[in-house]
PDB file of C-alpha atoms in Angstrom:
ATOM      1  CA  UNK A   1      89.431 100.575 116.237  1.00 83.00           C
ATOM      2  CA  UNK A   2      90.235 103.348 118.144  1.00 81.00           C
ATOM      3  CA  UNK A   3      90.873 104.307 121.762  1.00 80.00           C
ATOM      4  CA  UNK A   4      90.278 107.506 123.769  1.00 77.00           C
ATOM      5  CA  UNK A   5      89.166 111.244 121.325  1.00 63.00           C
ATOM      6  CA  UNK A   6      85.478 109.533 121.314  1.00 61.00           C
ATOM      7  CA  UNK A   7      84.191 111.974 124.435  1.00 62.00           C
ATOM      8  CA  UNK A   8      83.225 115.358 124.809  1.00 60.00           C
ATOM      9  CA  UNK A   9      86.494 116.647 125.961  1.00 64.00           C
ATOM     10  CA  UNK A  10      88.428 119.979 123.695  1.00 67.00           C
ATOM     11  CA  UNK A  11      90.848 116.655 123.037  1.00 62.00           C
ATOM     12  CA  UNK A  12      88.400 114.376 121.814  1.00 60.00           C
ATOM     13  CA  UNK A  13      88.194 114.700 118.102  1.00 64.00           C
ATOM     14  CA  UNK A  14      87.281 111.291 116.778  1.00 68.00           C
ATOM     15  CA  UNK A  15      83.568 112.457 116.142  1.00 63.00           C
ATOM     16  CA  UNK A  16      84.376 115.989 114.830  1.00 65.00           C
ATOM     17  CA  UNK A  17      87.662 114.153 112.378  1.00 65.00           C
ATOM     18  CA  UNK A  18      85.843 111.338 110.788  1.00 69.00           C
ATOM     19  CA  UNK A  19      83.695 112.937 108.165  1.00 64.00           C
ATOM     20  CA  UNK A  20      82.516 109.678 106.550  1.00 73.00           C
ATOM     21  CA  UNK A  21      81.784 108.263 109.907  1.00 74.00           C
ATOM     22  CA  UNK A  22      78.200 106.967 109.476  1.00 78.00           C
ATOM     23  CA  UNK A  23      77.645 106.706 113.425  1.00 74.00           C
ATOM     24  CA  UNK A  24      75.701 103.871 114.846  1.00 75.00           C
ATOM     25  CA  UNK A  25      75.679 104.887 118.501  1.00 78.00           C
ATOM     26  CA  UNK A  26      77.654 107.399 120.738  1.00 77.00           C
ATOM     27  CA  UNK A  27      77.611 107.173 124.922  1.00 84.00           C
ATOM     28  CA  UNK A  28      76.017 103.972 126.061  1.00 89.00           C
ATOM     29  CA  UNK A  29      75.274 103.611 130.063  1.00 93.00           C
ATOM     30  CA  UNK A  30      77.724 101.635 131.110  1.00 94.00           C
ATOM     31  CA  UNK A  31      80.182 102.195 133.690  1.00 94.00           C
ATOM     32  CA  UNK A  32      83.322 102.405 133.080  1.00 93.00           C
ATOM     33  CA  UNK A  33      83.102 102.721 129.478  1.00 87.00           C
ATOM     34  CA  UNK A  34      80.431 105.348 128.566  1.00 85.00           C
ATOM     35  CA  UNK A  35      81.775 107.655 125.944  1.00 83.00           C
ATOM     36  CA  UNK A  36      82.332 104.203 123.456  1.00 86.00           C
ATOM     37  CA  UNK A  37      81.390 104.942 119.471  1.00 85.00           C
ATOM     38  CA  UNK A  38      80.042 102.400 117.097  1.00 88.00           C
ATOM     39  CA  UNK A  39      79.677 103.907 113.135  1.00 86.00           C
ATOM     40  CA  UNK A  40      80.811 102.685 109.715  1.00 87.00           C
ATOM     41  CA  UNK A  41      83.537 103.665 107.611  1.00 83.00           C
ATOM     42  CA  UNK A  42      82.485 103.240 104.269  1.00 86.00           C
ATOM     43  CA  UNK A  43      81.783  99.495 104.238  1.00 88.00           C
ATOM     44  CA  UNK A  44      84.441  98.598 107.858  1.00 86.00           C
ATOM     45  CA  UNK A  45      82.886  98.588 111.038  1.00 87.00           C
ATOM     46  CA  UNK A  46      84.742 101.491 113.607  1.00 87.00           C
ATOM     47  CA  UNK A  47      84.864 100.766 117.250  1.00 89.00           C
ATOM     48  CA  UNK A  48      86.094 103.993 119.471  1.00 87.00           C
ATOM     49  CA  UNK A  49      87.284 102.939 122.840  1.00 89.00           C
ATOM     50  CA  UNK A  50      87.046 105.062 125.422  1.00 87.00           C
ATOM     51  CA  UNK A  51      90.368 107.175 126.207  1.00 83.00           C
ATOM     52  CA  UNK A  52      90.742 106.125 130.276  1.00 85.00           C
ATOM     53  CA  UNK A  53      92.384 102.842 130.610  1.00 88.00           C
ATOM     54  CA  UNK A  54      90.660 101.597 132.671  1.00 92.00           C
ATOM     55  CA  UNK A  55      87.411 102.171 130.617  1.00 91.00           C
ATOM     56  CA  UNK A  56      89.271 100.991 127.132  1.00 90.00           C
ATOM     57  CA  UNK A  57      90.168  97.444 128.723  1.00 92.00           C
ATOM     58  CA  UNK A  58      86.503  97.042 130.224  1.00 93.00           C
ATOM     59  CA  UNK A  59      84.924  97.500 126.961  1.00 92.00           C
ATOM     60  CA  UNK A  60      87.859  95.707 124.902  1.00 91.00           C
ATOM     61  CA  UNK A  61      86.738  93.083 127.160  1.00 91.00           C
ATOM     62  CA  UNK A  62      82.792  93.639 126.499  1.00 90.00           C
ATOM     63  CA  UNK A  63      82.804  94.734 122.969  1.00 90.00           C
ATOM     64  CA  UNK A  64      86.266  94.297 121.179  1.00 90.00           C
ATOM     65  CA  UNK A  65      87.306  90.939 122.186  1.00 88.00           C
ATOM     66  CA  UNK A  66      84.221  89.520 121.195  1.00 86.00           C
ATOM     67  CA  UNK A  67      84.072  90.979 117.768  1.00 84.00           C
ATOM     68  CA  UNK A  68      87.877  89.776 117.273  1.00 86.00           C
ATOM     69  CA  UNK A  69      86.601  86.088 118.263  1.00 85.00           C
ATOM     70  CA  UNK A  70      83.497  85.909 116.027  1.00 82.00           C
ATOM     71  CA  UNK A  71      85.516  87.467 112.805  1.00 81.00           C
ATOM     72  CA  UNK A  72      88.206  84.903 113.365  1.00 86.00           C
ATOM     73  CA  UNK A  73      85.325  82.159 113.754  1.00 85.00           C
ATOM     74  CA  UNK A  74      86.877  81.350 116.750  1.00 82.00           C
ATOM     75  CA  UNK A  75      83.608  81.520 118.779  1.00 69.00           C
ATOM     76  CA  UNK A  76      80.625  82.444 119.106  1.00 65.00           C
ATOM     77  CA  UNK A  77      81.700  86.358 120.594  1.00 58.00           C
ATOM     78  CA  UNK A  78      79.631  85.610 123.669  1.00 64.00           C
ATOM     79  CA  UNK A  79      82.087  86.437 126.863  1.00 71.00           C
ATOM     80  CA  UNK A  80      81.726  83.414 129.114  1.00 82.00           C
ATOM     81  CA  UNK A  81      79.894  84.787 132.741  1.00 90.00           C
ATOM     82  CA  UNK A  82      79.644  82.791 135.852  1.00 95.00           C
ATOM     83  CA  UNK A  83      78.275  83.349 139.390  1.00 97.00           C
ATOM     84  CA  UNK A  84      79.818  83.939 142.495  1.00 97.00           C
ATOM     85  CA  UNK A  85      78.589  84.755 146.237  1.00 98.00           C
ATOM     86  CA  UNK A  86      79.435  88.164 147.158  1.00 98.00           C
ATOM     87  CA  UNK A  87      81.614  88.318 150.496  1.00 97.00           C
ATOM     88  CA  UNK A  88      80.209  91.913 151.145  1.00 97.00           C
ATOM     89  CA  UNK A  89      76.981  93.564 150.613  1.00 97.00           C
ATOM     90  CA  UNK A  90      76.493  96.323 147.780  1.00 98.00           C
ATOM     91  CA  UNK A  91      74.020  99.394 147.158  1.00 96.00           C
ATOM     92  CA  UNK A  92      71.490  99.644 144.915  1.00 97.00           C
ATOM     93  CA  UNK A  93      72.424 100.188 140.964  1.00 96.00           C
ATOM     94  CA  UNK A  94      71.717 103.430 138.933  1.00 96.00           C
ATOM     95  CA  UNK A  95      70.612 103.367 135.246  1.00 96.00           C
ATOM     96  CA  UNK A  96      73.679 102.109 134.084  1.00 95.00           C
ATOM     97  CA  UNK A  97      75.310  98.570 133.454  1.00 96.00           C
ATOM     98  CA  UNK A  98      78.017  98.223 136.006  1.00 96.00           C
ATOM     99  CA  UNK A  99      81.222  96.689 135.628  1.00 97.00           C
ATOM    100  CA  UNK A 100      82.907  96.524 139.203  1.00 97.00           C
ATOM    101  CA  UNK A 101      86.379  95.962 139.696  1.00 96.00           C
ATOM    102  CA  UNK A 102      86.724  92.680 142.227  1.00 97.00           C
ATOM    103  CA  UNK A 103      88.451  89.625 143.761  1.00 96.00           C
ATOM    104  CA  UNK A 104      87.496  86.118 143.237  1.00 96.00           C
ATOM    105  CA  UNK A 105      88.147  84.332 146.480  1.00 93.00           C
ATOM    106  CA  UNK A 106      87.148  80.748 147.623  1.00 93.00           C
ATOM    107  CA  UNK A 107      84.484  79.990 150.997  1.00 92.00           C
ATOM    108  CA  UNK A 108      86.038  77.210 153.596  1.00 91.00           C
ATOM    109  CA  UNK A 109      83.847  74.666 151.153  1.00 93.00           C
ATOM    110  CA  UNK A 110      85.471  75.920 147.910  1.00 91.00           C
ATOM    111  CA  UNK A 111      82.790  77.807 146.827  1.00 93.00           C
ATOM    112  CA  UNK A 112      83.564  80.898 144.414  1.00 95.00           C
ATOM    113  CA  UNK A 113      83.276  84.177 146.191  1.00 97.00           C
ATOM    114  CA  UNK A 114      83.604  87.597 145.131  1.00 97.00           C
ATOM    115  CA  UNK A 115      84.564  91.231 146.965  1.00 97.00           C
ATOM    116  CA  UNK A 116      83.985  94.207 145.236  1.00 97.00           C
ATOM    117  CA  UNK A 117      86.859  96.885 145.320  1.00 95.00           C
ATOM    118  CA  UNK A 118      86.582  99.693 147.938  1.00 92.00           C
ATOM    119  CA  UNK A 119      86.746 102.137 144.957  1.00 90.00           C
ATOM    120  CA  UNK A 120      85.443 102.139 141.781  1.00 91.00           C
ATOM    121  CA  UNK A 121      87.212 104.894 140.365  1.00 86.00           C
ATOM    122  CA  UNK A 122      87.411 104.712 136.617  1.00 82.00           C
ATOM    123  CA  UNK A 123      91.138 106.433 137.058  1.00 81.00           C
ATOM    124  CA  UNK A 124      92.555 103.758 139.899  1.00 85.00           C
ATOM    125  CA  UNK A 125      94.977 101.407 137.470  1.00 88.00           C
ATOM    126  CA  UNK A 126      96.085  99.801 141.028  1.00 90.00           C
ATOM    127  CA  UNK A 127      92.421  98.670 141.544  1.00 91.00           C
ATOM    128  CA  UNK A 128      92.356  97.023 138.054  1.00 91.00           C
ATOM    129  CA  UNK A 129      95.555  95.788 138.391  1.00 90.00           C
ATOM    130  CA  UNK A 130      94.618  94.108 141.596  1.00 91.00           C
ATOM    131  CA  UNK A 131      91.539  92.580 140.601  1.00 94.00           C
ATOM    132  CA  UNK A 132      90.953  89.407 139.127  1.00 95.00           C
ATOM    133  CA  UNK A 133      86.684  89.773 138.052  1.00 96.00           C
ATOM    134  CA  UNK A 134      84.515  92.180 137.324  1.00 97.00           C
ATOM    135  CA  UNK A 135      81.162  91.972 138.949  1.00 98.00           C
ATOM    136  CA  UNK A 136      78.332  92.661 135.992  1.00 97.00           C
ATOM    137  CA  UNK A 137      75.710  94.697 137.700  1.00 98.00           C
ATOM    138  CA  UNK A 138      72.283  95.410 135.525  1.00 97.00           C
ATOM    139  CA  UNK A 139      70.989  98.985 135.504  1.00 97.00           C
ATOM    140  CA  UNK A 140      68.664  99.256 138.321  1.00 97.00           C
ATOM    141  CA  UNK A 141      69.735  96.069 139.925  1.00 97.00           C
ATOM    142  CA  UNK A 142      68.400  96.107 143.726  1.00 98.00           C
ATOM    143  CA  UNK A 143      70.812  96.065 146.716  1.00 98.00           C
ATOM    144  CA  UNK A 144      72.512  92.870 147.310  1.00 98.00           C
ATOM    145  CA  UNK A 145      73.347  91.375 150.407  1.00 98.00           C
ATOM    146  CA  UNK A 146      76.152  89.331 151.495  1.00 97.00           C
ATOM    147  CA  UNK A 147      75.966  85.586 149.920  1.00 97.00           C
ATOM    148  CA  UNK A 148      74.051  86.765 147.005  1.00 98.00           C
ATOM    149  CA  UNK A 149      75.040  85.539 143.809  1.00 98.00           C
ATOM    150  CA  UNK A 150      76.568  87.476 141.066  1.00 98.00           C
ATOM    151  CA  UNK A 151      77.091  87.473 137.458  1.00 97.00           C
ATOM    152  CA  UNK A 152      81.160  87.603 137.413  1.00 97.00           C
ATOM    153  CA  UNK A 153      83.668  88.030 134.190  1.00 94.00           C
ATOM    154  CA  UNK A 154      87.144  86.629 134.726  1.00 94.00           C
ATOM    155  CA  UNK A 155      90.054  89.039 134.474  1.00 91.00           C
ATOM    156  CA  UNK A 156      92.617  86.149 135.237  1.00 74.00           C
ATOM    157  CA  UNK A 157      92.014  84.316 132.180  1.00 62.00           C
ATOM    158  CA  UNK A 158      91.692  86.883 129.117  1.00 55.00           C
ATOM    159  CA  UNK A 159      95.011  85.897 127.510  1.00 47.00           C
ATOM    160  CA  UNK A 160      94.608  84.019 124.441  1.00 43.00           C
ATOM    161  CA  UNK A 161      96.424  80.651 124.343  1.00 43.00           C
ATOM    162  CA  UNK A 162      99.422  80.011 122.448  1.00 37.00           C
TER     163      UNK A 162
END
């Protein structure tokens, strides 16, 4: 595993360094996270994180974590999603898988409820830092009104028990 070198960037040598690399994929559309490399080394899988933090820990999240589970048999590398009711409306989605910084909340009946962050911003580590989901947004998903529901991925509980 690696993190950040995997773009297009005069810095970003990952591609150009790793001879041997037999790559699977390069770029995917997701957002954050779209300059993430899959290839083989030989016979070990290589995973290239993105170099933006904010990008690496959305696909460690997506991609890494997983991986790490299912090698150490201790699941089945699926991430666990739930729903929530969105507090505030959002636009339409582009082509891309979106992964939107946000805040669980609870409605007067306890329901789950979820507000996506003002800004998005791959680069805003106080966003992340303040959230506590990420909203999973397919690519061309349709605008969504307020009290839709969601597919959500916890934040507040990615720590791996003692």
């Amino acid at each position: 595993m690696t993190t950040g070198g995997a773009s297009v960037g005069e810095h970003d040598l990952i591609r150009s360094g790793l001879h041997d690399l037999r790559m699977d994929f390069w770029k995917i559309a997701m957002r954050p996270g779209k300059p993430l490399l899959f290839g083989q080394l030989g016979e070990v899988p290589m995973l290239g994180l993105p170099g933006n933090p904010v990008s690496t820990l959305v696909c460690a999240l997506v991609f890494l974590r997983p991986c790490l589970d299912r090698m150490q048999g201790l699941s089945e590398g699926k991430q666990k999603m739930e729903t929530a009711r969105l507090v505030e409306g959002l636009s339409e989605n582009d082509r891309r898988q979106d992964y939107m910084r946000a805040l669980l909340e609870h409605d007067a009946e306890g329901g789950l409820t979820v507000r996506a962050a003002p800004r998005q911003d791959s680069s805003m580590l106080s966003t992340l830092s303040h959230s506590t989901a990420l909203i999973v947004r397919p690519p061309h998903d349709p605008a969504r009104q307020a009290g839709d529901a969601v597919s959500i991925l916890r934040l507040d509980n990615q720590v791996y028990p003692m």
